[in-house]
Amino acid sequence: MIKHKDHFHGSDLEKIEQIYGIKKEDIISFSANVNPLGISPKLKNGIASNIDCITTYPDRDYVELRKAIANYCETEVENIIVGNGSTELISLFIQIQKPQKAMILGPTYSEYEREIALQGGKTIYYPLREENDFVLDVNHFISKLSEDIDMLVICNPNNPTGTAINNHDMRKVLDACKECDIFVMVDETYVEFAENIKDISSVTLTRTYGNIAILRGTSKFFAAPGLRLGYAICSNSDLMSIMNQRKDPWTINSIAVVAGTLMFSDKEYIEETRQLISSERKRLYDIFDNSTRFKAYYPQGNFMLLRILEEGITSGELFDKCIKKGLMIRDCSTFPYLGENYIRFCFMNPSDNDRLAELLLS
């Protein structure tokens, strides 16, 4: 197991407040990777008029919510399961699969390894190479798969590298995993921010592959981390039946049910988000790509990884420099395979992005 160092998560504003003496309300978090537009206007208005929903239990099967998700994802309602954030579903899939040996593409989110360890499993990492700009070499990766691996975990687009695997290559991975009897869990937390969602999302592949489960949430794209609404897409009916049997009833509250049916249908908000992120992604990449201080890796999500090129400057020092100005970036030295010369930041409103870029480049 790789040892993970302590770090400030994007939600740790109270800790920042205590250590740096900065009010959390005055901090712009470039670390949390949350949509800068805030919650959907349709959701904001709809919750107030539907507040009485909390006087009754939600539908145990969440039929209307699952229909809204299926329509949004263009998939079948029977392939949808909802959970208390994608974190609950990640945990459930791992509990049921009980992998003895799992492979994870790294560097990535540490929660996968933690859950596998809690079930007594061992984790090995396949490192994405910096010399390849952290883009997966699919053929080399497939050559490393073997029958003693039970589960493969992929974050797509990947956090923190921002790189993604397209559908063509994902099919190759799924075919190879099928031969080795490997179950594939794909975390698509950031796929809705991608320029070419249909080329990257594996939702359509669930129709022909039973060895894949896709996980998504509403924390990042819909700016609702406090709602704790996540969902998974999987066509393996036996596995989904076990998931539903094992999952506690009513893990999604009535407000989250109403919120889901509203936010997934707010087309104007969805389109505005995609346009904003697309524009800022290109603009900020061009700014840092032309810099001699950083190397930028072109991202598919709503955040960008930078490698510090200037000698004598560490990621921790840049974090400290930025937070003192009320701008919170991610020190990436805590991720496997990344040292003290990597930082990550998400795309916020243009004026805030300009402030950060000016500070980092000064």
Short mmCIF file of C-alpha atoms in Angstrom, two decimals:
data_model
loop_
_atom_site.label_atom_id
_atom_site.label_comp_id
_atom_site.label_asym_id
_atom_site.label_seq_id
_atom_site.Cartn_x
_atom_site.Cartn_y
_atom_site.Cartn_z
CA MET A 1 0.00 0.00 0.00
CA ILE A 2 1.25 3.48 -0.85
CA LYS A 3 1.48 5.80 2.15
CA HIS A 4 -0.66 8.90 1.68
CA LYS A 5 0.38 12.11 3.40
CA ASP A 6 -2.05 14.40 5.19
CA HIS A 7 -3.37 17.31 3.14
CA PHE A 8 -6.01 20.00 2.98
CA HIS A 9 -9.09 18.74 1.15
CA GLY A 10 -11.21 21.26 -0.75
CA SER A 11 -13.81 21.01 2.02
CA ASP A 12 -11.35 21.72 4.85
CA LEU A 13 -12.10 25.43 5.05
CA GLU A 14 -12.56 25.29 8.84
CA LYS A 15 -9.00 23.95 9.23
CA ILE A 16 -7.68 26.71 6.97
CA GLU A 17 -9.58 29.24 9.04
CA GLN A 18 -7.95 28.00 12.26
CA ILE A 19 -4.41 27.74 10.90
CA TYR A 20 -4.23 30.87 8.74
CA GLY A 21 -6.75 33.08 10.53
CA ILE A 22 -8.71 33.67 7.33
CA LYS A 23 -12.51 33.53 7.49
CA LYS A 24 -13.77 30.63 5.39
CA GLU A 25 -16.28 32.98 3.75
CA ASP A 26 -13.32 34.95 2.38
CA ILE A 27 -11.63 31.92 0.79
CA ILE A 28 -12.08 31.09 -2.89
CA SER A 29 -11.58 27.34 -3.11
CA PHE A 30 -9.76 26.34 -6.27
CA SER A 31 -9.25 22.97 -4.59
CA ALA A 32 -12.81 21.60 -4.33
CA ASN A 33 -13.42 21.29 -8.11
CA VAL A 34 -17.02 22.52 -7.72
CA ASN A 35 -19.00 24.31 -10.44
CA PRO A 36 -18.43 28.08 -9.94
CA LEU A 37 -22.01 28.87 -11.01
CA GLY A 38 -23.36 27.45 -7.78
CA ILE A 39 -26.53 25.38 -7.68
CA SER A 40 -29.06 25.24 -10.51
CA PRO A 41 -31.62 28.10 -10.43
CA LYS A 42 -34.33 25.55 -11.16
CA LEU A 43 -33.22 23.63 -8.08
CA LYS A 44 -33.00 26.74 -5.88
CA ASN A 45 -36.53 27.84 -6.74
CA GLY A 46 -37.99 24.34 -6.72
CA ILE A 47 -36.72 23.28 -3.30
CA ALA A 48 -38.50 26.16 -1.55
CA SER A 49 -41.86 25.30 -3.12
CA ASN A 50 -41.44 21.58 -2.38
CA ILE A 51 -40.14 21.81 1.20
CA ASP A 52 -43.17 19.89 2.52
CA CYS A 53 -41.66 16.78 0.96
CA ILE A 54 -39.77 16.17 4.20
CA THR A 55 -43.05 15.29 5.95
CA THR A 56 -43.16 11.94 4.11
CA TYR A 57 -40.77 9.09 3.40
CA PRO A 58 -39.30 9.03 -0.10
CA ASP A 59 -40.24 6.20 -2.45
CA ARG A 60 -38.10 3.26 -1.36
CA ASP A 61 -37.30 2.45 -5.02
CA TYR A 62 -36.72 6.09 -6.03
CA VAL A 63 -38.52 5.50 -9.32
CA GLU A 64 -39.02 9.14 -10.37
CA LEU A 65 -35.47 10.10 -9.41
CA ARG A 66 -34.03 7.15 -11.29
CA LYS A 67 -36.15 8.04 -14.34
CA ALA A 68 -34.76 11.60 -14.25
CA ILE A 69 -31.19 10.26 -14.05
CA ALA A 70 -31.80 7.71 -16.82
CA ASN A 71 -33.18 10.44 -19.07
CA TYR A 72 -30.22 12.70 -18.29
CA CYS A 73 -27.67 9.94 -18.95
CA GLU A 74 -29.60 8.45 -21.91
CA THR A 75 -29.68 4.98 -20.41
CA GLU A 76 -32.19 2.50 -18.99
CA VAL A 77 -33.85 3.15 -15.64
CA GLU A 78 -33.34 -0.45 -14.49
CA ASN A 79 -29.57 0.11 -14.74
CA ILE A 80 -29.61 3.00 -12.25
CA ILE A 81 -29.02 2.75 -8.51
CA VAL A 82 -28.84 5.80 -6.23
CA GLY A 83 -26.80 6.31 -3.09
CA ASN A 84 -25.78 8.78 -0.40
CA GLY A 85 -23.14 10.34 -2.62
CA SER A 86 -20.97 8.29 -4.97
CA THR A 87 -18.83 7.48 -1.90
CA GLU A 88 -21.51 5.15 -0.52
CA LEU A 89 -21.76 3.34 -3.84
CA ILE A 90 -17.99 2.99 -4.21
CA SER A 91 -17.96 1.40 -0.77
CA LEU A 92 -20.87 -0.93 -1.60
CA PHE A 93 -19.40 -2.15 -4.88
CA ILE A 94 -16.10 -2.92 -3.16
CA GLN A 95 -17.84 -4.62 -0.23
CA ILE A 96 -19.75 -6.90 -2.59
CA GLN A 97 -16.90 -7.62 -5.00
CA LYS A 98 -14.41 -8.10 -2.12
CA PRO A 99 -11.33 -7.85 -4.35
CA GLN A 100 -8.31 -9.67 -3.02
CA LYS A 101 -6.11 -7.75 -5.44
CA ALA A 102 -7.19 -4.54 -7.14
CA MET A 103 -5.42 -2.36 -9.66
CA ILE A 104 -5.82 1.42 -9.66
CA LEU A 105 -4.59 3.90 -12.24
CA GLY A 106 -2.56 6.47 -10.36
CA PRO A 107 -2.00 9.12 -9.26
CA THR A 108 -5.65 9.40 -8.24
CA TYR A 109 -8.23 9.78 -5.48
CA SER A 110 -7.12 7.91 -2.33
CA GLU A 111 -10.59 6.73 -1.22
CA TYR A 112 -10.54 3.75 -3.61
CA GLU A 113 -7.48 2.25 -1.95
CA ARG A 114 -8.85 2.94 1.51
CA GLU A 115 -12.10 1.08 0.82
CA ILE A 116 -10.26 -1.87 -0.71
CA ALA A 117 -8.00 -2.08 2.34
CA LEU A 118 -11.02 -2.00 4.67
CA GLN A 119 -12.27 -5.16 2.95
CA GLY A 120 -8.91 -6.86 3.42
CA GLY A 121 -7.80 -6.41 -0.18
CA LYS A 122 -4.43 -5.45 -1.62
CA THR A 123 -3.98 -2.56 -4.05
CA ILE A 124 -1.40 -2.23 -6.80
CA TYR A 125 -1.01 0.90 -8.89
CA TYR A 126 -0.44 1.27 -12.59
CA PRO A 127 1.31 4.64 -12.84
CA LEU A 128 0.34 7.15 -15.51
CA ARG A 129 3.66 8.45 -16.84
CA GLU A 130 4.61 12.12 -16.79
CA GLU A 131 6.70 11.64 -19.92
CA ASN A 132 3.45 10.70 -21.69
CA ASP A 133 1.67 13.75 -20.17
CA PHE A 134 -0.18 11.28 -17.90
CA VAL A 135 -2.12 9.87 -20.87
CA LEU A 136 -2.69 6.12 -20.58
CA ASP A 137 -0.69 3.86 -22.89
CA VAL A 138 -3.56 1.40 -23.38
CA ASN A 139 -1.64 -1.44 -25.02
CA HIS A 140 1.09 -1.40 -22.37
CA PHE A 141 -1.53 -1.20 -19.63
CA ILE A 142 -3.45 -4.20 -20.98
CA SER A 143 -0.24 -6.23 -21.01
CA LYS A 144 -0.03 -5.76 -17.24
CA LEU A 145 -3.49 -7.23 -16.53
CA SER A 146 -3.59 -10.76 -15.15
CA GLU A 147 -6.08 -13.26 -13.75
CA ASP A 148 -4.97 -12.68 -10.16
CA ILE A 149 -6.46 -9.16 -10.32
CA ASP A 150 -10.12 -9.00 -9.24
CA MET A 151 -10.96 -5.35 -9.75
CA LEU A 152 -9.77 -2.38 -11.78
CA VAL A 153 -10.57 1.16 -10.65
CA ILE A 154 -10.40 4.04 -13.14
CA CYS A 155 -11.22 7.70 -12.54
CA ASN A 156 -12.21 9.10 -15.93
CA PRO A 157 -11.38 11.96 -16.39
CA ASN A 158 -8.72 11.33 -13.79
CA ASN A 159 -8.17 13.44 -10.70
CA PRO A 160 -5.63 15.09 -10.43
CA THR A 161 -4.09 14.67 -13.91
CA GLY A 162 -7.20 15.72 -15.88
CA THR A 163 -6.48 13.09 -18.55
CA ALA A 164 -9.17 10.76 -19.90
CA ILE A 165 -9.64 7.45 -21.68
CA ASN A 166 -11.87 7.53 -24.77
CA ASN A 167 -14.54 4.95 -25.61
CA HIS A 168 -12.40 3.18 -28.20
CA ASP A 169 -9.64 2.52 -25.68
CA MET A 170 -12.09 1.72 -22.88
CA ARG A 171 -13.53 -1.07 -25.03
CA LYS A 172 -10.04 -2.55 -25.30
CA VAL A 173 -9.67 -2.38 -21.53
CA LEU A 174 -13.08 -3.98 -20.93
CA ASP A 175 -12.39 -6.79 -23.39
CA ALA A 176 -9.05 -7.54 -21.73
CA CYS A 177 -10.64 -7.42 -18.28
CA LYS A 178 -13.42 -9.74 -19.40
CA GLU A 179 -10.84 -12.34 -20.44
CA CYS A 180 -9.18 -12.09 -17.01
CA ASP A 181 -12.52 -11.94 -15.11
CA ILE A 182 -11.76 -8.46 -13.76
CA PHE A 183 -14.59 -6.18 -12.65
CA VAL A 184 -14.12 -2.54 -13.73
CA MET A 185 -15.32 0.40 -11.64
CA VAL A 186 -15.22 3.72 -13.49
CA ASP A 187 -15.61 6.95 -11.52
CA GLU A 188 -17.07 9.58 -13.87
CA THR A 189 -17.31 12.38 -11.32
CA TYR A 190 -15.82 14.89 -13.79
CA VAL A 191 -17.01 13.60 -17.15
CA GLU A 192 -19.86 16.11 -17.45
CA PHE A 193 -17.30 18.92 -17.65
CA ALA A 194 -15.53 17.29 -20.63
CA GLU A 195 -15.56 18.89 -24.06
CA ASN A 196 -16.50 15.62 -25.75
CA ILE A 197 -18.63 13.82 -23.15
CA LYS A 198 -19.99 11.19 -25.52
CA ASP A 199 -16.46 10.20 -26.56
CA ILE A 200 -15.28 9.80 -22.97
CA SER A 201 -18.27 8.60 -20.95
CA SER A 202 -18.66 4.81 -20.75
CA VAL A 203 -22.44 4.89 -20.21
CA THR A 204 -23.17 3.43 -23.65
CA LEU A 205 -20.71 0.59 -22.97
CA THR A 206 -22.81 -0.65 -20.05
CA ARG A 207 -25.33 -1.96 -22.59
CA THR A 208 -22.86 -4.52 -23.94
CA TYR A 209 -20.52 -5.10 -21.00
CA GLY A 210 -21.64 -6.61 -17.71
CA ASN A 211 -18.24 -6.22 -16.06
CA ILE A 212 -18.42 -2.43 -15.66
CA ALA A 213 -20.09 -0.08 -13.19
CA ILE A 214 -20.04 3.71 -13.65
CA LEU A 215 -20.25 6.04 -10.67
CA ARG A 216 -21.29 9.67 -10.68
CA GLY A 217 -22.39 12.30 -8.21
CA THR A 218 -23.90 15.77 -8.02
CA SER A 219 -21.21 17.35 -5.84
CA LYS A 220 -19.00 18.77 -8.60
CA PHE A 221 -20.97 19.50 -11.79
CA PHE A 222 -24.18 20.48 -9.98
CA ALA A 223 -22.32 22.25 -7.12
CA ALA A 224 -24.26 20.30 -4.48
CA PRO A 225 -21.76 18.41 -2.27
CA GLY A 226 -24.00 18.89 0.77
CA LEU A 227 -26.91 17.16 -0.96
CA ARG A 228 -25.06 13.79 -0.88
CA LEU A 229 -26.72 12.44 -4.02
CA GLY A 230 -24.83 9.91 -6.11
CA TYR A 231 -25.73 7.22 -8.61
CA ALA A 232 -24.29 4.27 -10.46
CA ILE A 233 -25.01 2.76 -13.88
CA CYS A 234 -24.57 -0.98 -14.38
CA SER A 235 -26.36 -3.55 -16.56
CA ASN A 236 -25.31 -6.57 -14.49
CA SER A 237 -28.75 -7.43 -13.08
CA ASP A 238 -27.42 -9.97 -10.56
CA LEU A 239 -24.96 -7.47 -9.14
CA MET A 240 -27.58 -4.70 -9.05
CA SER A 241 -29.96 -7.01 -7.20
CA ILE A 242 -27.31 -7.70 -4.55
CA MET A 243 -26.56 -3.96 -4.32
CA ASN A 244 -30.22 -3.18 -3.66
CA GLN A 245 -30.44 -5.94 -1.05
CA ARG A 246 -27.34 -4.75 0.77
CA LYS A 247 -28.03 -1.02 0.59
CA ASP A 248 -29.81 0.57 3.53
CA PRO A 249 -33.34 1.82 2.71
CA TRP A 250 -33.92 5.57 2.34
CA THR A 251 -30.26 6.60 2.13
CA ILE A 252 -31.48 9.40 -0.13
CA ASN A 253 -33.68 11.92 1.65
CA SER A 254 -36.84 13.50 0.23
CA ILE A 255 -35.17 16.84 -0.51
CA ALA A 256 -32.44 15.11 -2.53
CA VAL A 257 -35.13 13.28 -4.51
CA VAL A 258 -36.84 16.56 -5.41
CA ALA A 259 -33.48 18.20 -6.12
CA GLY A 260 -32.47 15.41 -8.49
CA THR A 261 -35.62 15.59 -10.55
CA LEU A 262 -35.12 19.36 -10.88
CA MET A 263 -31.37 19.72 -11.52
CA PHE A 264 -31.05 16.97 -14.12
CA SER A 265 -33.65 18.72 -16.27
CA ASP A 266 -32.19 22.25 -16.02
CA LYS A 267 -30.84 22.35 -19.58
CA GLU A 268 -29.96 26.05 -19.53
CA TYR A 269 -27.81 25.64 -16.41
CA ILE A 270 -26.14 22.53 -17.82
CA GLU A 271 -25.29 24.28 -21.08
CA GLU A 272 -24.09 27.46 -19.34
CA THR A 273 -21.78 25.37 -17.14
CA ARG A 274 -20.29 23.54 -20.09
CA GLN A 275 -19.70 26.74 -22.03
CA LEU A 276 -18.04 28.47 -19.06
CA ILE A 277 -15.73 25.55 -18.29
CA SER A 278 -14.88 25.02 -21.96
CA SER A 279 -13.94 28.68 -22.40
CA GLU A 280 -11.92 28.96 -19.17
CA ARG A 281 -10.19 25.62 -19.73
CA LYS A 282 -8.81 26.73 -23.10
CA ARG A 283 -7.98 30.25 -21.92
CA LEU A 284 -6.14 29.16 -18.77
CA TYR A 285 -4.33 26.34 -20.52
CA ASP A 286 -3.00 28.82 -23.09
CA ILE A 287 -1.85 31.17 -20.31
CA PHE A 288 0.10 28.51 -18.43
CA ASP A 289 1.28 26.67 -21.55
CA ASN A 290 3.09 29.86 -22.56
CA SER A 291 4.69 30.19 -19.15
CA THR A 292 8.30 29.26 -18.38
CA ARG A 293 7.45 28.73 -14.70
CA PHE A 294 5.00 25.84 -15.21
CA LYS A 295 4.23 22.93 -17.47
CA ALA A 296 0.49 22.58 -18.02
CA TYR A 297 -1.24 19.28 -18.89
CA TYR A 298 -4.30 19.78 -21.06
CA PRO A 299 -7.31 18.66 -18.99
CA GLN A 300 -10.61 17.03 -19.88
CA GLY A 301 -12.30 18.01 -16.59
CA ASN A 302 -12.80 21.31 -14.77
CA PHE A 303 -9.33 21.49 -13.21
CA MET A 304 -5.73 21.58 -14.40
CA LEU A 305 -2.51 20.02 -13.15
CA LEU A 306 0.66 22.11 -13.29
CA ARG A 307 4.27 21.01 -12.83
CA ILE A 308 6.51 23.65 -11.28
CA LEU A 309 9.56 24.16 -13.51
CA GLU A 310 11.27 26.89 -11.53
CA GLU A 311 13.98 25.67 -9.16
CA GLY A 312 13.60 26.34 -5.45
CA ILE A 313 9.81 26.59 -5.41
CA THR A 314 7.68 23.81 -3.90
CA SER A 315 3.97 23.06 -4.10
CA GLY A 316 3.68 23.72 -0.37
CA GLU A 317 5.19 27.17 -0.75
CA LEU A 318 2.80 28.03 -3.57
CA PHE A 319 -0.14 26.80 -1.51
CA ASP A 320 0.99 29.05 1.34
CA LYS A 321 1.47 32.02 -0.99
CA CYS A 322 -2.01 31.62 -2.48
CA ILE A 323 -3.95 30.92 0.71
CA LYS A 324 -2.58 34.08 2.30
CA LYS A 325 -4.37 35.92 -0.50
CA GLY A 326 -7.57 33.95 0.12
CA LEU A 327 -7.05 31.61 -2.85
CA MET A 328 -6.92 27.89 -2.02
CA ILE A 329 -5.17 25.61 -4.52
CA ARG A 330 -4.31 21.91 -4.15
CA ASP A 331 -0.81 20.91 -3.12
CA CYS A 332 -0.45 17.66 -5.09
CA SER A 333 2.56 16.30 -3.22
CA THR A 334 0.14 14.02 -1.34
CA PHE A 335 -0.84 12.06 -4.47
CA PRO A 336 1.04 8.85 -5.35
CA TYR A 337 3.79 9.45 -7.95
CA LEU A 338 3.60 13.26 -7.66
CA GLY A 339 6.26 15.13 -5.72
CA GLU A 340 6.52 18.63 -4.33
CA ASN A 341 6.50 20.24 -7.75
CA TYR A 342 2.85 19.69 -8.71
CA ILE A 343 -0.23 21.79 -7.98
CA ARG A 344 -3.83 21.58 -9.17
CA PHE A 345 -6.56 24.18 -9.41
CA CYS A 346 -10.11 24.14 -10.71
CA PHE A 347 -11.71 26.70 -13.00
CA MET A 348 -13.77 29.33 -11.23
CA ASN A 349 -15.30 32.56 -12.54
CA PRO A 350 -13.05 34.42 -15.04
CA SER A 351 -12.18 37.28 -12.67
CA ASP A 352 -11.16 34.86 -9.90
CA ASN A 353 -9.17 32.79 -12.40
CA ASP A 354 -7.32 35.92 -13.48
CA ARG A 355 -6.41 36.69 -9.85
CA LEU A 356 -5.00 33.21 -9.37
CA ALA A 357 -3.09 33.17 -12.65
CA GLU A 358 -1.53 36.56 -11.90
CA LEU A 359 -0.47 35.39 -8.42
CA LEU A 360 1.00 32.09 -9.61
CA LEU A 361 2.92 33.76 -12.42
CA SER A 362 4.26 36.64 -10.33
#
